[in-house]
């Protein structure tokens, strides 16, 4: 913890920051400077909500910070000033040095196209190129994204939504600029077109697109943690690309357990927060099911509460209508309870390519 102490130096009552918990990775800790000392409050996550005192509950970090900005409500002081992180400044420098810092003046925000968990998604124009921009306003929240944005700078694959650059503003706002994906999220795409428009070749192509991205992440030891059709976007030329891979890793562990994508998350990840490439493989199996059912919500007709207990006993969804048996077979392999036995993305990709080459999807 000396690091948080260092960051909140010189002491100033009400100066605060939010960091990832060292003892509980994936959870957050609120650090507040007060009368020359730094207090650390664990942010607990409970029944899908965030709380410090188990009395007052919040939907997200921003609401929590806002609440304690108005009133100390049991903390040593009310929150007065978010620490402009050394990290923020350093990140800015680092992004500049590595060529990822974009010029705010050249970015035109045109209109909102979506709502993310942490801020709006806008369509914009950067030097004549149409771009998507994630705007993260809250300083305390922005901090949580900076490390991840720098991870995104290291990843490049035709089936990952490409980061174009980052703008870190002095007031702590963060803009993450990515390529614009004209056809929106895969789940909406599948639902709106449906089986009359999308043939077996399209479905297999989407499955392969995502699998190739995941094989790349697997080879680079990167765990997505929130793979689902809603986090896959479709480009103008119908290429499916995995999105949010940089942002979800840390930031969603809160959401993760909150609004939690229970239906997409492997049993061991739900039980012990054991996220791994193999838990991504489980989610990929669910995503395959979503693709072949044209965007249905998984585990139809099973009450949410019953999903986990049934899955833990080995229950697996039926094949979607019209799904080729060879593809359903892959889904079931992804849903092997023992993560060690699940296939790798590399293996899945080879099998999907085989299915395509032999036209086994017809
Ligand atoms: P997200 O916060 O990533 O879940 O994004 C929320 C919504 O914004 C998505 O469902 C998309 O409709 C839209 N969106 C996000 N990123 C992009 C992008 N790169 N291109 C086009 N639309 C996007």
GROMACS .gro file of C-alpha atoms and ligand atoms in nm:
model
  385
    1UNK     CA    1   0.000   0.000   0.000
    2UNK     CA    2   0.286   0.245   0.024
    3UNK     CA    3   0.205   0.317  -0.339
    4UNK     CA    4  -0.136   0.465  -0.262
    5UNK     CA    5   0.025   0.663   0.019
    6UNK     CA    6   0.281   0.795  -0.224
    7UNK     CA    7   0.015   0.883  -0.478
    8UNK     CA    8  -0.187   1.075  -0.220
    9UNK     CA    9   0.113   1.279  -0.117
   10UNK     CA   10   0.130   1.558  -0.006
   11UNK     CA   11  -0.156   1.484   0.232
   12UNK     CA   12  -0.472   1.683   0.176
   13UNK     CA   13  -0.792   1.589   0.352
   14UNK     CA   14  -1.047   1.465   0.101
   15UNK     CA   15  -0.799   1.376  -0.170
   16UNK     CA   16  -0.889   1.029  -0.298
   17UNK     CA   17  -0.831   0.765  -0.560
   18UNK     CA   18  -0.973   0.428  -0.653
   19UNK     CA   19  -0.732   0.144  -0.713
   20UNK     CA   20  -0.761  -0.224  -0.780
   21UNK     CA   21  -0.748  -0.418  -0.455
   22UNK     CA   22  -0.421  -0.601  -0.394
   23UNK     CA   23  -0.583  -0.856  -0.165
   24UNK     CA   24  -0.890  -0.907  -0.377
   25UNK     CA   25  -0.786  -0.870  -0.740
   26UNK     CA   26  -1.081  -0.758  -0.945
   27UNK     CA   27  -1.229  -0.563  -0.655
   28UNK     CA   28  -1.164  -0.197  -0.594
   29UNK     CA   29  -1.036  -0.009  -0.295
   30UNK     CA   30  -1.114   0.353  -0.220
   31UNK     CA   31  -0.812   0.535  -0.073
   32UNK     CA   32  -0.878   0.862   0.105
   33UNK     CA   33  -0.634   1.106   0.255
   34UNK     CA   34  -0.749   1.237   0.591
   35UNK     CA   35  -0.560   1.432   0.858
   36UNK     CA   36  -0.225   1.321   0.726
   37UNK     CA   37  -0.315   0.953   0.700
   38UNK     CA   38  -0.448   0.741   0.417
   39UNK     CA   39  -0.754   0.526   0.484
   40UNK     CA   40  -0.835   0.232   0.260
   41UNK     CA   41  -1.194   0.121   0.214
   42UNK     CA   42  -1.267  -0.200   0.041
   43UNK     CA   43  -1.550  -0.171  -0.210
   44UNK     CA   44  -1.750  -0.487  -0.165
   45UNK     CA   45  -1.963  -0.625  -0.421
   46UNK     CA   46  -2.276  -0.778  -0.306
   47UNK     CA   47  -2.588  -0.901  -0.485
   48UNK     CA   48  -2.488  -0.718  -0.798
   49UNK     CA   49  -2.421  -0.390  -0.625
   50UNK     CA   50  -2.128  -0.203  -0.479
   51UNK     CA   51  -2.103  -0.107  -0.117
   52UNK     CA   52  -1.850   0.001   0.142
   53UNK     CA   53  -2.058  -0.023   0.458
   54UNK     CA   54  -2.317  -0.280   0.352
   55UNK     CA   55  -2.585  -0.021   0.421
   56UNK     CA   56  -2.565   0.205   0.119
   57UNK     CA   57  -2.556   0.028  -0.220
   58UNK     CA   58  -2.462   0.163  -0.562
   59UNK     CA   59  -2.503   0.055  -0.921
   60UNK     CA   60  -2.154   0.161  -1.021
   61UNK     CA   61  -1.836   0.332  -0.909
   62UNK     CA   62  -1.944   0.672  -1.031
   63UNK     CA   63  -2.256   0.670  -0.816
   64UNK     CA   64  -2.055   0.557  -0.519
   65UNK     CA   65  -1.801   0.834  -0.560
   66UNK     CA   66  -2.078   1.086  -0.614
   67UNK     CA   67  -2.252   0.982  -0.294
   68UNK     CA   68  -1.943   1.012  -0.078
   69UNK     CA   69  -1.859   1.343  -0.242
   70UNK     CA   70  -2.181   1.483  -0.099
   71UNK     CA   71  -2.147   1.330   0.244
   72UNK     CA   72  -1.878   1.146   0.442
   73UNK     CA   73  -2.152   0.906   0.557
   74UNK     CA   74  -1.917   0.708   0.781
   75UNK     CA   75  -1.593   0.762   0.592
   76UNK     CA   76  -1.316   0.963   0.758
   77UNK     CA   77  -1.405   1.258   0.536
   78UNK     CA   78  -1.622   1.330   0.237
   79UNK     CA   79  -1.446   1.289  -0.096
   80UNK     CA   80  -1.327   1.626  -0.215
   81UNK     CA   81  -1.074   1.594  -0.489
   82UNK     CA   82  -0.994   1.300  -0.712
   83UNK     CA   83  -0.621   1.255  -0.730
   84UNK     CA   84  -0.504   1.334  -1.078
   85UNK     CA   85  -0.299   1.025  -1.097
   86UNK     CA   86   0.069   1.031  -1.149
   87UNK     CA   87  -0.049   0.737  -1.349
   88UNK     CA   88  -0.268   0.966  -1.557
   89UNK     CA   89   0.016   1.201  -1.629
   90UNK     CA   90   0.255   0.913  -1.686
   91UNK     CA   91   0.002   0.743  -1.908
   92UNK     CA   92  -0.036   1.059  -2.111
   93UNK     CA   93   0.341   1.076  -2.154
   94UNK     CA   94   0.360   0.711  -2.234
   95UNK     CA   95   0.080   0.730  -2.489
   96UNK     CA   96   0.250   1.033  -2.646
   97UNK     CA   97   0.587   0.864  -2.657
   98UNK     CA   98   0.449   0.547  -2.808
   99UNK     CA   99   0.249   0.746  -3.061
  100UNK     CA  100  -0.096   0.657  -2.928
  101UNK     CA  101  -0.191   0.998  -2.797
  102UNK     CA  102  -0.436   1.171  -3.029
  103UNK     CA  103  -0.499   1.539  -3.053
  104UNK     CA  104  -0.828   1.640  -2.889
  105UNK     CA  105  -0.859   1.932  -3.129
  106UNK     CA  106  -0.872   1.702  -3.427
  107UNK     CA  107  -1.145   1.484  -3.284
  108UNK     CA  108  -1.502   1.584  -3.364
  109UNK     CA  109  -1.766   1.408  -3.159
  110UNK     CA  110  -2.071   1.372  -3.377
  111UNK     CA  111  -2.340   1.178  -3.196
  112UNK     CA  112  -2.405   0.919  -2.929
  113UNK     CA  113  -2.442   0.566  -3.065
  114UNK     CA  114  -2.445   0.359  -2.751
  115UNK     CA  115  -2.430   0.349  -2.379
  116UNK     CA  116  -2.147   0.162  -2.218
  117UNK     CA  117  -2.124   0.077  -1.853
  118UNK     CA  118  -1.880   0.354  -1.783
  119UNK     CA  119  -1.973   0.621  -2.030
  120UNK     CA  120  -2.116   0.702  -2.368
  121UNK     CA  121  -2.000   0.568  -2.698
  122UNK     CA  122  -1.998   0.833  -2.969
  123UNK     CA  123  -1.939   0.827  -3.340
  124UNK     CA  124  -1.676   1.082  -3.429
  125UNK     CA  125  -1.445   1.207  -3.695
  126UNK     CA  126  -1.071   1.205  -3.657
  127UNK     CA  127  -0.886   1.377  -3.940
  128UNK     CA  128  -1.151   1.266  -4.184
  129UNK     CA  129  -1.186   0.907  -4.060
  130UNK     CA  130  -1.509   0.789  -3.903
  131UNK     CA  131  -1.426   0.656  -3.557
  132UNK     CA  132  -1.597   0.528  -3.244
  133UNK     CA  133  -1.512   0.705  -2.921
  134UNK     CA  134  -1.560   0.578  -2.570
  135UNK     CA  135  -1.581   0.870  -2.334
  136UNK     CA  136  -1.502   0.802  -1.972
  137UNK     CA  137  -1.568   1.114  -1.773
  138UNK     CA  138  -1.514   1.029  -1.413
  139UNK     CA  139  -1.155   1.063  -1.306
  140UNK     CA  140  -1.165   0.782  -1.054
  141UNK     CA  141  -1.312   0.549  -1.311
  142UNK     CA  142  -1.083   0.663  -1.588
  143UNK     CA  143  -0.786   0.547  -1.386
  144UNK     CA  144  -0.909   0.194  -1.397
  145UNK     CA  145  -0.906   0.203  -1.776
  146UNK     CA  146  -0.567   0.349  -1.841
  147UNK     CA  147  -0.368   0.036  -1.777
  148UNK     CA  148  -0.605  -0.155  -1.998
  149UNK     CA  149  -0.586   0.098  -2.276
  150UNK     CA  150  -0.213   0.048  -2.273
  151UNK     CA  151  -0.266  -0.325  -2.307
  152UNK     CA  152  -0.481  -0.254  -2.611
  153UNK     CA  153  -0.187  -0.076  -2.771
  154UNK     CA  154  -0.006  -0.408  -2.777
  155UNK     CA  155  -0.279  -0.606  -2.950
  156UNK     CA  156  -0.338  -0.605  -3.321
  157UNK     CA  157  -0.548  -0.851  -3.514
  158UNK     CA  158  -0.795  -0.821  -3.798
  159UNK     CA  159  -1.067  -0.968  -3.575
  160UNK     CA  160  -1.013  -0.737  -3.278
  161UNK     CA  161  -1.171  -0.393  -3.287
  162UNK     CA  162  -0.861  -0.184  -3.342
  163UNK     CA  163  -0.757   0.087  -3.102
  164UNK     CA  164  -0.665   0.402  -3.292
  165UNK     CA  165  -0.553   0.611  -3.002
  166UNK     CA  166  -0.621   0.762  -2.666
  167UNK     CA  167  -0.678   1.110  -2.536
  168UNK     CA  168  -0.612   1.171  -2.169
  169UNK     CA  169  -0.741   1.511  -2.070
  170UNK     CA  170  -0.605   1.709  -1.782
  171UNK     CA  171  -0.929   1.697  -1.593
  172UNK     CA  172  -0.909   1.322  -1.601
  173UNK     CA  173  -1.147   1.248  -1.885
  174UNK     CA  174  -1.040   0.966  -2.104
  175UNK     CA  175  -1.132   0.912  -2.467
  176UNK     CA  176  -1.063   0.578  -2.623
  177UNK     CA  177  -1.079   0.599  -2.999
  178UNK     CA  178  -1.133   0.280  -3.201
  179UNK     CA  179  -1.224   0.185  -3.551
  180UNK     CA  180  -1.590   0.240  -3.633
  181UNK     CA  181  -1.794  -0.077  -3.673
  182UNK     CA  182  -2.079   0.027  -3.898
  183UNK     CA  183  -2.308  -0.273  -3.848
  184UNK     CA  184  -2.314  -0.260  -3.471
  185UNK     CA  185  -2.315  -0.548  -3.227
  186UNK     CA  186  -2.329  -0.904  -3.353
  187UNK     CA  187  -2.624  -0.992  -3.134
  188UNK     CA  188  -2.838  -0.712  -3.283
  189UNK     CA  189  -2.713  -0.799  -3.629
  190UNK     CA  190  -2.819  -1.163  -3.593
  191UNK     CA  191  -3.158  -1.072  -3.447
  192UNK     CA  192  -3.245  -0.815  -3.709
  193UNK     CA  193  -3.139  -1.021  -4.013
  194UNK     CA  194  -3.245  -1.362  -3.892
  195UNK     CA  195  -3.235  -1.694  -4.068
  196UNK     CA  196  -3.397  -1.576  -4.390
  197UNK     CA  197  -3.100  -1.348  -4.462
  198UNK     CA  198  -2.807  -1.521  -4.296
  199UNK     CA  199  -2.702  -1.855  -4.438
  200UNK     CA  200  -2.484  -2.124  -4.286
  201UNK     CA  201  -2.176  -1.982  -4.456
  202UNK     CA  202  -2.229  -1.644  -4.280
  203UNK     CA  203  -2.275  -1.803  -3.940
  204UNK     CA  204  -1.965  -2.014  -3.982
  205UNK     CA  205  -1.769  -1.710  -4.098
  206UNK     CA  206  -1.867  -1.513  -3.785
  207UNK     CA  207  -1.774  -1.812  -3.569
  208UNK     CA  208  -1.433  -1.832  -3.733
  209UNK     CA  209  -1.374  -1.457  -3.713
  210UNK     CA  210  -1.426  -1.460  -3.339
  211UNK     CA  211  -1.229  -1.782  -3.295
  212UNK     CA  212  -0.928  -1.634  -3.476
  213UNK     CA  213  -0.929  -1.329  -3.251
  214UNK     CA  214  -0.948  -1.555  -2.948
  215UNK     CA  215  -0.669  -1.776  -3.075
  216UNK     CA  216  -0.456  -1.464  -3.099
  217UNK     CA  217  -0.544  -1.360  -2.742
  218UNK     CA  218  -0.477  -1.716  -2.625
  219UNK     CA  219  -0.132  -1.712  -2.787
  220UNK     CA  220  -0.062  -1.382  -2.612
  221UNK     CA  221  -0.192  -1.500  -2.274
  222UNK     CA  222  -0.466  -1.249  -2.267
  223UNK     CA  223  -0.798  -1.334  -2.106
  224UNK     CA  224  -1.107  -1.153  -2.226
  225UNK     CA  225  -1.349  -1.247  -1.944
  226UNK     CA  226  -1.658  -1.106  -2.110
  227UNK     CA  227  -1.686  -1.277  -2.445
  228UNK     CA  228  -2.046  -1.268  -2.570
  229UNK     CA  229  -2.224  -1.175  -2.893
  230UNK     CA  230  -2.305  -0.831  -2.748
  231UNK     CA  231  -1.928  -0.766  -2.728
  232UNK     CA  232  -1.862  -0.861  -3.087
  233UNK     CA  233  -1.912  -0.589  -3.348
  234UNK     CA  234  -1.967  -0.618  -3.722
  235UNK     CA  235  -1.781  -0.402  -3.972
  236UNK     CA  236  -1.916  -0.250  -4.289
  237UNK     CA  237  -1.770  -0.543  -4.486
  238UNK     CA  238  -1.927  -0.802  -4.252
  239UNK     CA  239  -1.618  -0.894  -4.054
  240UNK     CA  240  -1.692  -0.983  -3.692
  241UNK     CA  241  -1.445  -0.833  -3.444
  242UNK     CA  242  -1.413  -0.884  -3.073
  243UNK     CA  243  -1.450  -0.563  -2.879
  244UNK     CA  244  -1.395  -0.444  -2.525
  245UNK     CA  245  -1.106  -0.683  -2.480
  246UNK     CA  246  -0.895  -0.410  -2.331
  247UNK     CA  247  -1.159  -0.258  -2.115
  248UNK     CA  248  -1.334  -0.552  -1.970
  249UNK     CA  249  -1.043  -0.731  -1.816
  250UNK     CA  250  -1.023  -0.530  -1.499
  251UNK     CA  251  -1.308  -0.294  -1.511
  252UNK     CA  252  -1.572  -0.553  -1.551
  253UNK     CA  253  -1.471  -0.774  -1.263
  254UNK     CA  254  -1.697  -0.545  -1.069
  255UNK     CA  255  -1.972  -0.558  -1.324
  256UNK     CA  256  -1.872  -0.911  -1.386
  257UNK     CA  257  -1.998  -1.019  -1.063
  258UNK     CA  258  -2.267  -0.752  -1.063
  259UNK     CA  259  -2.496  -0.754  -1.365
  260UNK     CA  260  -2.307  -1.061  -1.417
  261UNK     CA  261  -2.311  -1.246  -1.740
  262UNK     CA  262  -2.390  -1.561  -1.545
  263UNK     CA  263  -2.504  -1.736  -1.861
  264UNK     CA  264  -2.173  -1.673  -2.037
  265UNK     CA  265  -1.933  -1.735  -1.750
  266UNK     CA  266  -1.779  -2.073  -1.680
  267UNK     CA  267  -1.863  -2.247  -1.352
  268UNK     CA  268  -1.508  -2.220  -1.213
  269UNK     CA  269  -1.491  -1.849  -1.296
  270UNK     CA  270  -1.825  -1.792  -1.119
  271UNK     CA  271  -1.724  -2.000  -0.821
  272UNK     CA  272  -1.366  -1.892  -0.765
  273UNK     CA  273  -1.315  -1.600  -1.004
  274UNK     CA  274  -1.082  -1.832  -1.189
  275UNK     CA  275  -1.075  -1.657  -1.525
  276UNK     CA  276  -0.849  -1.809  -1.786
  277UNK     CA  277  -0.832  -1.877  -2.155
  278UNK     CA  278  -1.032  -2.190  -2.075
  279UNK     CA  279  -1.310  -1.985  -1.918
  280UNK     CA  280  -1.308  -1.779  -2.239
  281UNK     CA  281  -1.351  -2.107  -2.429
  282UNK     CA  282  -1.664  -2.177  -2.225
  283UNK     CA  283  -1.800  -1.832  -2.315
  284UNK     CA  284  -1.709  -1.896  -2.677
  285UNK     CA  285  -1.932  -2.205  -2.671
  286UNK     CA  286  -2.221  -1.987  -2.551
  287UNK     CA  287  -2.139  -1.735  -2.823
  288UNK     CA  288  -2.152  -2.012  -3.084
  289UNK     CA  289  -2.495  -2.102  -2.951
  290UNK     CA  290  -2.600  -1.736  -2.980
  291UNK     CA  291  -2.479  -1.722  -3.339
  292UNK     CA  292  -2.662  -2.039  -3.444
  293UNK     CA  293  -2.981  -1.933  -3.268
  294UNK     CA  294  -2.970  -1.590  -3.436
  295UNK     CA  295  -2.917  -1.397  -3.118
  296UNK     CA  296  -3.143  -1.573  -2.872
  297UNK     CA  297  -3.072  -1.531  -2.504
  298UNK     CA  298  -2.901  -1.850  -2.381
  299UNK     CA  299  -3.079  -2.101  -2.156
  300UNK     CA  300  -3.427  -2.000  -2.274
  301UNK     CA  301  -3.709  -2.091  -2.039
  302UNK     CA  302  -3.475  -2.165  -1.749
  303UNK     CA  303  -3.510  -1.920  -1.460
  304UNK     CA  304  -3.179  -1.739  -1.404
  305UNK     CA  305  -3.151  -1.875  -1.053
  306UNK     CA  306  -3.160  -2.231  -1.179
  307UNK     CA  307  -2.899  -2.188  -1.449
  308UNK     CA  308  -2.587  -2.225  -1.235
  309UNK     CA  309  -2.701  -2.522  -1.026
  310UNK     CA  310  -2.814  -2.706  -1.338
  311UNK     CA  311  -2.499  -2.628  -1.533
  312UNK     CA  312  -2.286  -2.741  -1.240
  313UNK     CA  313  -2.464  -3.077  -1.258
  314UNK     CA  314  -2.368  -3.108  -1.621
  315UNK     CA  315  -2.675  -2.965  -1.794
  316UNK     CA  316  -2.602  -2.840  -2.146
  317UNK     CA  317  -2.826  -2.646  -2.383
  318UNK     CA  318  -2.980  -2.828  -2.679
  319UNK     CA  319  -2.860  -2.755  -3.028
  320UNK     CA  320  -3.029  -2.449  -3.179
  321UNK     CA  321  -3.277  -2.528  -3.458
  322UNK     CA  322  -3.098  -2.615  -3.777
  323UNK     CA  323  -2.752  -2.608  -3.619
  324UNK     CA  324  -2.512  -2.848  -3.795
  325UNK     CA  325  -2.426  -3.139  -3.562
  326UNK     CA  326  -2.051  -3.080  -3.611
  327UNK     CA  327  -2.090  -2.726  -3.476
  328UNK     CA  328  -2.309  -2.837  -3.185
  329UNK     CA  329  -2.041  -3.087  -3.102
  330UNK     CA  330  -1.789  -2.802  -3.065
  331UNK     CA  331  -2.027  -2.612  -2.834
  332UNK     CA  332  -2.055  -2.913  -2.608
  333UNK     CA  333  -1.677  -2.951  -2.595
  334UNK     CA  334  -1.650  -2.587  -2.486
  335UNK     CA  335  -1.894  -2.663  -2.205
  336UNK     CA  336  -1.685  -2.938  -2.049
  337UNK     CA  337  -1.702  -2.883  -1.675
  338UNK     CA  338  -1.331  -2.954  -1.626
  339UNK     CA  339  -1.147  -2.656  -1.779
  340UNK     CA  340  -0.839  -2.865  -1.846
  341UNK     CA  341  -1.033  -3.087  -2.083
  342UNK     CA  342  -1.182  -2.801  -2.286
  343UNK     CA  343  -1.035  -2.752  -2.633
  344UNK     CA  344  -0.800  -2.466  -2.708
  345UNK     CA  345  -0.898  -2.187  -2.947
  346UNK     CA  346  -0.634  -2.314  -3.182
  347UNK     CA  347  -0.802  -2.653  -3.194
  348UNK     CA  348  -1.145  -2.495  -3.233
  349UNK     CA  349  -1.018  -2.282  -3.520
  350UNK     CA  350  -0.871  -2.587  -3.696
  351UNK     CA  351  -1.199  -2.773  -3.661
  352UNK     CA  352  -1.405  -2.481  -3.786
  353UNK     CA  353  -1.178  -2.446  -4.087
  354UNK     CA  354  -1.219  -2.815  -4.155
  355UNK     CA  355  -1.596  -2.778  -4.134
  356UNK     CA  356  -1.581  -2.492  -4.381
  357UNK     CA  357  -1.346  -2.667  -4.623
  358UNK     CA  358  -1.557  -2.984  -4.628
  359UNK     CA  359  -1.881  -2.783  -4.635
  360UNK     CA  360  -2.006  -2.976  -4.334
  361UNK     CA  361  -2.220  -2.680  -4.234
  362UNK     CA  362  -2.468  -2.725  -4.515
  363LIG     P1  363  -1.992  -0.106  -2.521
  363LIG     O1  364  -1.970  -0.004  -2.416
  363LIG     O2  365  -1.863  -0.151  -2.583
  363LIG     O3  366  -2.077  -0.220  -2.476
  363LIG     O4  367  -2.069  -0.034  -2.639
  363LIG     C1  368  -2.205   0.000  -2.632
  363LIG     C2  369  -2.262   0.007  -2.773
  363LIG     O5  370  -2.197   0.109  -2.847
  363LIG     C3  371  -2.242  -0.121  -2.855
  363LIG     O6  372  -2.343  -0.215  -2.835
  363LIG     C4  373  -2.245  -0.068  -2.997
  363LIG     O7  374  -2.376  -0.053  -3.042
  363LIG     C5  375  -2.181   0.068  -2.982
  363LIG     N1  376  -2.036   0.060  -3.014
  363LIG     C6  377  -1.935   0.035  -2.930
  363LIG     N2  378  -1.816   0.036  -2.992
  363LIG     C7  379  -1.841   0.061  -3.122
  363LIG     C8  380  -1.761   0.072  -3.240
  363LIG     N3  381  -1.628   0.057  -3.237
  363LIG     N4  382  -1.823   0.100  -3.358
  363LIG     C9  383  -1.958   0.114  -3.362
  363LIG     N5  384  -2.038   0.102  -3.256
  363LIG    C10  385  -1.983   0.077  -3.136
   0.00000   0.00000   0.00000
